[in-house]
Amino acid sequence: QDEAYALMSEYDSLPHHYGNDTLYQAEGEIVNLIAAHPGITVTDLGDLLKRTVSACSQIVRKLRDKGLVEQTRNPENNRLYNLALTESGRKVYEARHAFNLECQAITFRLLEGFSEEELEAHLRVQQVLNQAYEGDIRRSREAMKKE
């Protein structure tokens, strides 16, 4: 688990190149969500990603500065801005999507040697581990509240 976490953390910290554009994983996640939900707001992004509005705003600002995202004022609520990908943003999204499909295909090929039963057993074990992690988080939060 620790090695997998370290590898995923390293992957997330690396810049990824899509044509002339470079994105970090957090930026790519937001590009994906805007592509899937044109008109989404920064508040909605925060809710979906379980991040603060401030953190999402910073990433959206970087994407806007790169010319990948545009903001338009919501006609029904002047305090909100709706997000959409620019043409360049759409190209980055498509390149990123193609790269992710390639990564998935490689992963699936690596897993071909396992039987359906072995994969299902692994998923059950992972679900139990996730429950343990959720319990650790809950207990840690409860302990912080008592301090």
XYZ file of N, CA and C in Angstrom:
441
model
N 0.825 -1.192 0.000
C 0.000 0.000 0.000
C 0.867 1.254 0.000
N 1.908 1.237 0.827
C 2.778 2.421 0.908
C 3.482 2.677 -0.418
N 3.952 1.606 -1.063
C 4.633 1.774 -2.339
C 3.666 2.286 -3.404
N 2.444 1.744 -3.426
C 1.443 2.209 -4.394
C 1.125 3.676 -4.155
N 0.971 4.057 -2.885
C 0.687 5.455 -2.556
C 1.832 6.362 -3.021
N 3.061 5.943 -2.765
C 4.220 6.749 -3.165
C 4.269 6.907 -4.684
N 3.994 5.829 -5.410
C 4.009 5.912 -6.874
C 2.888 6.808 -7.394
N 1.697 6.690 -6.817
C 0.578 7.545 -7.254
C 0.864 9.007 -6.923
N 1.451 9.262 -5.760
C 1.784 10.641 -5.378
C 2.816 11.227 -6.329
N 3.821 10.414 -6.661
C 4.833 10.899 -7.602
C 4.221 11.194 -8.968
N 3.371 10.287 -9.452
C 2.710 10.491 -10.744
C 1.887 11.777 -10.722
N 1.137 11.992 -9.638
C 0.302 13.193 -9.537
C 1.127 14.470 -9.493
N 2.364 14.383 -9.000
C 3.192 15.587 -8.874
C 3.932 15.937 -10.167
N 3.945 15.014 -11.125
C 4.682 15.247 -12.367
C 3.874 16.095 -13.352
N 4.554 16.972 -14.078
C 3.857 17.678 -15.159
C 3.656 16.722 -16.339
N 2.532 16.836 -16.988
C 2.220 16.002 -18.144
C 2.064 16.918 -19.357
N 2.642 16.504 -20.465
C 2.668 17.346 -21.663
C 1.624 16.859 -22.670
N 0.820 17.795 -23.129
C -0.212 17.525 -24.133
C -0.026 18.542 -25.247
N 0.722 18.140 -26.268
C 1.042 19.096 -27.323
C 1.929 20.194 -26.750
N 1.507 21.434 -26.903
C 2.280 22.574 -26.401
C 1.945 22.923 -24.962
N 0.993 22.208 -24.374
C 0.527 22.545 -23.028
C 1.012 21.527 -22.006
N 1.304 22.028 -20.826
C 1.737 21.198 -19.711
C 0.738 21.368 -18.577
N 0.256 20.249 -18.057
C -0.704 20.269 -16.947
C -0.236 19.347 -15.844
N -0.580 19.732 -14.634
C -0.429 18.837 -13.496
C -1.742 18.082 -13.328
N -1.703 17.005 -12.587
C -2.859 16.135 -12.437
C -4.087 16.904 -11.948
N -3.908 17.782 -10.972
C -5.043 18.547 -10.432
C -5.672 19.422 -11.514
N -4.838 20.001 -12.372
C -5.359 20.805 -13.484
C -6.115 19.918 -14.475
N -5.563 18.744 -14.751
C -6.206 17.819 -15.669
C -7.560 17.344 -15.174
N -7.667 17.124 -13.864
C -8.953 16.715 -13.293
C -10.011 17.788 -13.526
N -9.617 19.040 -13.373
C -10.561 20.132 -13.565
C -10.925 20.273 -15.040
N -9.960 20.108 -15.928
C -10.261 20.128 -17.361
C -11.284 19.042 -17.681
N -11.080 17.841 -17.131
C -12.031 16.742 -17.371
C -13.430 17.096 -16.892
N -13.535 17.676 -15.702
C -14.854 18.007 -15.161
C -15.539 19.103 -15.960
N -14.777 20.092 -16.406
C -15.376 21.159 -17.221
C -15.839 20.581 -18.557
N -15.058 19.659 -19.126
C -15.474 19.023 -20.381
C -16.760 18.222 -20.185
N -16.856 17.545 -19.056
C -18.034 16.717 -18.779
C -19.245 17.536 -18.365
N -19.005 18.725 -17.790
C -20.093 19.564 -17.265
C -19.906 21.014 -17.707
N -20.071 21.310 -18.994
C -19.910 22.701 -19.441
C -20.844 23.618 -18.644
N -20.307 24.750 -18.208
C -21.099 25.683 -17.419
C -20.953 25.472 -15.926
N -20.183 24.475 -15.520
C -19.971 24.190 -14.100
C -19.354 25.414 -13.417
N -19.581 25.566 -12.132
C -18.996 26.676 -11.370
C -17.837 26.157 -10.523
N -17.040 27.071 -10.020
C -15.923 26.710 -9.150
C -16.448 26.033 -7.883
N -17.573 26.500 -7.371
C -18.170 25.873 -6.184
C -18.532 24.426 -6.471
N -19.116 24.180 -7.640
C -19.457 22.809 -8.034
C -18.200 21.947 -8.147
N -17.136 22.515 -8.702
C -15.871 21.774 -8.803
C -15.384 21.368 -7.416
N -15.433 22.308 -6.491
C -15.000 22.014 -5.124
C -15.801 20.883 -4.511
N -17.108 20.922 -4.725
C -17.965 19.858 -4.191
C -17.605 18.504 -4.795
N -17.416 18.462 -6.095
C -17.114 17.197 -6.769
C -15.739 16.648 -6.394
N -14.772 17.542 -6.251
C -13.400 17.124 -5.968
C -13.096 17.047 -4.475
N -14.049 17.481 -3.649
C -13.845 17.526 -2.194
C -12.622 18.393 -1.848
N -12.581 19.561 -2.505
C -11.527 20.545 -2.267
C -12.188 21.878 -1.967
N -11.417 22.801 -1.443
C -11.971 24.106 -1.135
C -12.212 24.895 -2.416
N -13.142 25.829 -2.332
C -13.413 26.715 -3.470
C -12.143 27.493 -3.808
N -11.411 27.906 -2.788
C -10.183 28.664 -2.998
C -9.158 27.854 -3.801
N -8.990 26.582 -3.446
C -8.035 25.728 -4.172
C -8.464 25.566 -5.626
N -9.757 25.353 -5.843
C -10.256 25.202 -7.214
C -10.125 26.501 -7.991
N -10.374 27.627 -7.337
C -10.237 28.934 -8.000
C -8.808 29.154 -8.478
N -7.835 28.782 -7.653
C -6.437 28.947 -8.041
C -6.112 28.139 -9.286
N -6.605 26.902 -9.329
C -6.336 26.057 -10.489
C -7.054 26.598 -11.723
N -8.304 27.022 -11.562
C -9.051 27.586 -12.691
C -8.332 28.830 -13.216
N -7.804 29.657 -12.325
C -7.080 30.861 -12.751
C -5.859 30.467 -13.596
N -5.126 29.425 -13.163
C -3.971 28.962 -13.946
C -4.409 28.473 -15.320
N -5.502 27.726 -15.357
C -6.005 27.213 -16.633
C -6.490 28.345 -17.532
N -7.096 29.354 -16.924
C -7.542 30.525 -17.695
C -6.325 31.265 -18.251
N -5.288 31.430 -17.418
C -4.071 32.113 -17.865
C -3.381 31.357 -19.002
N -3.540 30.033 -19.013
C -2.966 29.218 -20.086
C -3.849 29.231 -21.337
N -5.011 29.864 -21.248
C -5.915 29.939 -22.386
C -6.734 28.677 -22.607
N -6.900 27.864 -21.561
C -7.611 26.596 -21.700
C -9.051 26.658 -21.209
N -9.337 27.628 -20.351
C -10.668 27.750 -19.738
C -11.126 29.193 -19.860
N -12.426 29.356 -20.072
C -13.011 30.700 -20.055
C -14.132 30.741 -19.024
N -14.287 31.907 -18.436
C -15.334 32.128 -17.445
C -16.322 33.143 -18.004
N -17.604 32.852 -17.837
C -18.627 33.824 -18.214
C -19.551 34.009 -17.030
N -19.950 35.244 -16.834
C -20.838 35.561 -15.708
C -22.179 34.855 -15.893
N -22.651 34.244 -14.836
C -23.931 33.552 -14.854
C -25.039 34.595 -14.984
N -25.896 34.493 -16.005
C -26.934 35.509 -16.220
C -27.989 35.547 -15.106
N -28.127 34.465 -14.371
C -29.131 34.403 -13.299
C -28.578 34.799 -11.941
N -27.233 34.775 -11.800
C -26.603 35.126 -10.534
C -25.255 35.775 -10.841
N -25.201 37.090 -10.703
C -23.996 37.851 -11.047
C -22.767 37.461 -10.243
N -22.949 36.793 -9.126
C -21.816 36.409 -8.282
C -21.152 35.124 -8.767
N -21.796 34.405 -9.661
C -21.265 33.131 -10.146
C -20.713 33.266 -11.553
N -19.701 32.459 -11.836
C -19.138 32.372 -13.179
C -19.242 30.935 -13.645
N -19.680 30.769 -14.866
C -19.746 29.447 -15.470
C -18.466 29.210 -16.259
N -18.009 27.969 -16.228
C -16.741 27.618 -16.856
C -16.963 26.787 -18.112
N -16.101 27.000 -19.092
C -16.128 26.208 -20.322
C -14.702 26.100 -20.839
N -14.450 25.059 -21.602
C -13.140 24.911 -22.221
C -13.083 25.772 -23.481
N -11.933 26.357 -23.717
C -11.682 27.043 -24.977
C -11.370 25.966 -26.024
N -11.149 26.379 -27.242
C -10.760 25.414 -28.276
C -9.452 24.726 -27.886
N -8.504 25.500 -27.366
C -7.237 24.909 -26.901
C -7.489 23.954 -25.742
N -8.376 24.328 -24.855
C -8.719 23.468 -23.729
C -9.337 22.162 -24.191
N -10.174 22.234 -25.205
C -10.800 21.024 -25.766
C -9.731 20.103 -26.346
N -8.735 20.675 -27.018
C -7.653 19.866 -27.590
C -6.835 19.191 -26.485
N -6.565 19.925 -25.414
C -5.837 19.334 -24.285
C -6.664 18.211 -23.666
N -7.959 18.450 -23.513
C -8.833 17.418 -22.952
C -8.782 16.154 -23.816
N -8.876 16.307 -25.118
C -8.864 15.149 -26.016
C -7.520 14.416 -25.963
N -6.410 15.167 -25.917
C -5.086 14.545 -25.822
C -4.932 13.820 -24.485
N -5.401 14.436 -23.433
C -5.328 13.820 -22.102
C -6.187 12.566 -22.045
N -7.367 12.630 -22.630
C -8.261 11.473 -22.658
C -7.610 10.313 -23.421
N -7.008 10.605 -24.556
C -6.334 9.568 -25.349
C -5.179 8.949 -24.558
N -4.414 9.778 -23.862
C -3.303 9.278 -23.043
C -3.830 8.379 -21.929
N -4.917 8.786 -21.270
C -5.495 7.977 -20.194
C -6.001 6.637 -20.719
N -6.599 6.631 -21.906
C -7.056 5.366 -22.496
C -5.874 4.443 -22.781
N -4.778 5.018 -23.239
C -3.567 4.231 -23.490
C -3.042 3.625 -22.184
N -3.012 4.426 -21.122
C -2.562 3.930 -19.810
C -3.471 2.804 -19.313
N -4.768 2.969 -19.484
C -5.713 1.928 -19.069
C -5.480 0.638 -19.852
N -5.250 0.748 -21.147
C -5.022 -0.436 -21.976
C -3.774 -1.190 -21.499
N -2.723 -0.452 -21.164
C -1.498 -1.074 -20.655
C -1.781 -1.777 -19.333
N -2.510 -1.114 -18.451
C -2.851 -1.719 -17.159
C -3.659 -2.993 -17.347
N -4.646 -2.951 -18.222
C -5.476 -4.131 -18.459
C -4.640 -5.287 -19.022
N -3.679 -4.967 -19.894
C -2.806 -6.025 -20.419
C -1.975 -6.647 -19.296
N -1.503 -5.810 -18.379
C -0.715 -6.322 -17.251
C -1.552 -7.204 -16.326
N -2.843 -6.951 -16.270
C -3.735 -7.727 -15.393
C -4.291 -8.985 -16.044
N -4.007 -9.197 -17.329
C -4.577 -10.337 -18.049
C -4.213 -11.679 -17.432
N -3.091 -11.758 -16.739
C -2.654 -13.025 -16.150
C -3.437 -13.436 -14.916
N -4.298 -12.568 -14.425
C -5.084 -12.880 -13.234
C -6.472 -13.374 -13.634
N -6.961 -14.321 -12.869
C -8.312 -14.826 -13.130
C -9.333 -13.814 -12.614
N -10.555 -13.976 -13.067
C -11.666 -13.124 -12.605
C -11.805 -13.228 -11.082
N -11.659 -14.435 -10.561
C -11.787 -14.653 -9.113
C -10.677 -13.933 -8.344
N -9.453 -13.965 -8.875
C -8.348 -13.274 -8.210
C -8.577 -11.763 -8.195
N -9.050 -11.224 -9.299
C -9.316 -9.785 -9.359
C -10.441 -9.398 -8.413
N -11.484 -10.217 -8.350
C -12.600 -9.943 -7.435
C -12.141 -10.006 -5.986
N -11.263 -10.963 -5.663
C -10.727 -11.065 -4.295
C -9.913 -9.814 -3.960
N -9.122 -9.357 -4.912
C -8.341 -8.137 -4.677
C -9.262 -6.943 -4.402
N -10.324 -6.831 -5.174
C -11.262 -5.723 -4.975
C -11.907 -5.793 -3.593
N -12.253 -6.996 -3.152
C -12.847 -7.138 -1.817
C -11.853 -6.730 -0.735
N -10.600 -7.147 -0.888
C -9.560 -6.765 0.073
C -9.395 -5.251 0.064
N -9.357 -4.639 -1.119
C -9.184 -3.187 -1.209
C -10.346 -2.444 -0.565
N -11.562 -2.962 -0.727
C -12.727 -2.332 -0.106
C -12.609 -2.357 1.418
N -12.125 -3.458 1.973
C -11.950 -3.553 3.430
C -10.854 -2.588 3.883
N -9.760 -2.517 3.126
C -8.696 -1.568 3.468
C -9.214 -0.136 3.429
N -10.030 0.189 2.417
C -10.611 1.532 2.329
C -11.484 1.823 3.544
N -12.240 0.837 4.003
C -13.055 1.018 5.213
C -12.160 1.303 6.412
N -11.040 0.593 6.492
C -10.101 0.822 7.599
C -9.545 2.240 7.538
N -9.167 2.693 6.343
C -8.639 4.056 6.186
C -9.702 5.091 6.560
N -10.937 4.866 6.118
C -12.029 5.787 6.472
C -12.223 5.845 7.976
N -12.118 4.702 8.645
C -12.227 4.675 10.105
C -11.089 5.435 10.763
N -9.870 5.267 10.234
C -8.719 6.008 10.766
C -8.942 7.509 10.648
N -9.447 7.929 9.500
C -9.712 9.356 9.274
C -10.779 9.855 10.245
N -11.861 9.107 10.371
C -12.958 9.503 11.261
C -12.467 9.624 12.708
N -11.717 8.624 13.168
C -11.210 8.670 14.545
C -10.237 9.827 14.745
N -9.403 10.097 13.753
C -8.455 11.215 13.858
C -9.195 12.547 13.926
N -10.229 12.694 13.108
C -11.025 13.939 13.141
C -11.729 14.095 14.481
N -12.259 13.017 15.000
C -12.937 13.070 16.301
C -11.947 13.444 17.407
N -10.740 12.907 17.333
C -9.721 13.237 18.329
C -9.327 14.704 18.248
N -9.285 15.261 17.034
C -8.942 16.682 16.869
C -10.021 17.557 17.475
N -11.270 17.149 17.372
C -12.378 17.936 17.922
C -12.312 17.976 19.449
N -11.775 16.917 20.065
C -11.696 16.842 21.518
C -10.584 17.714 22.079
N -9.619 18.054 21.231
C -8.464 18.845 21.697
C -8.827 20.293 21.908
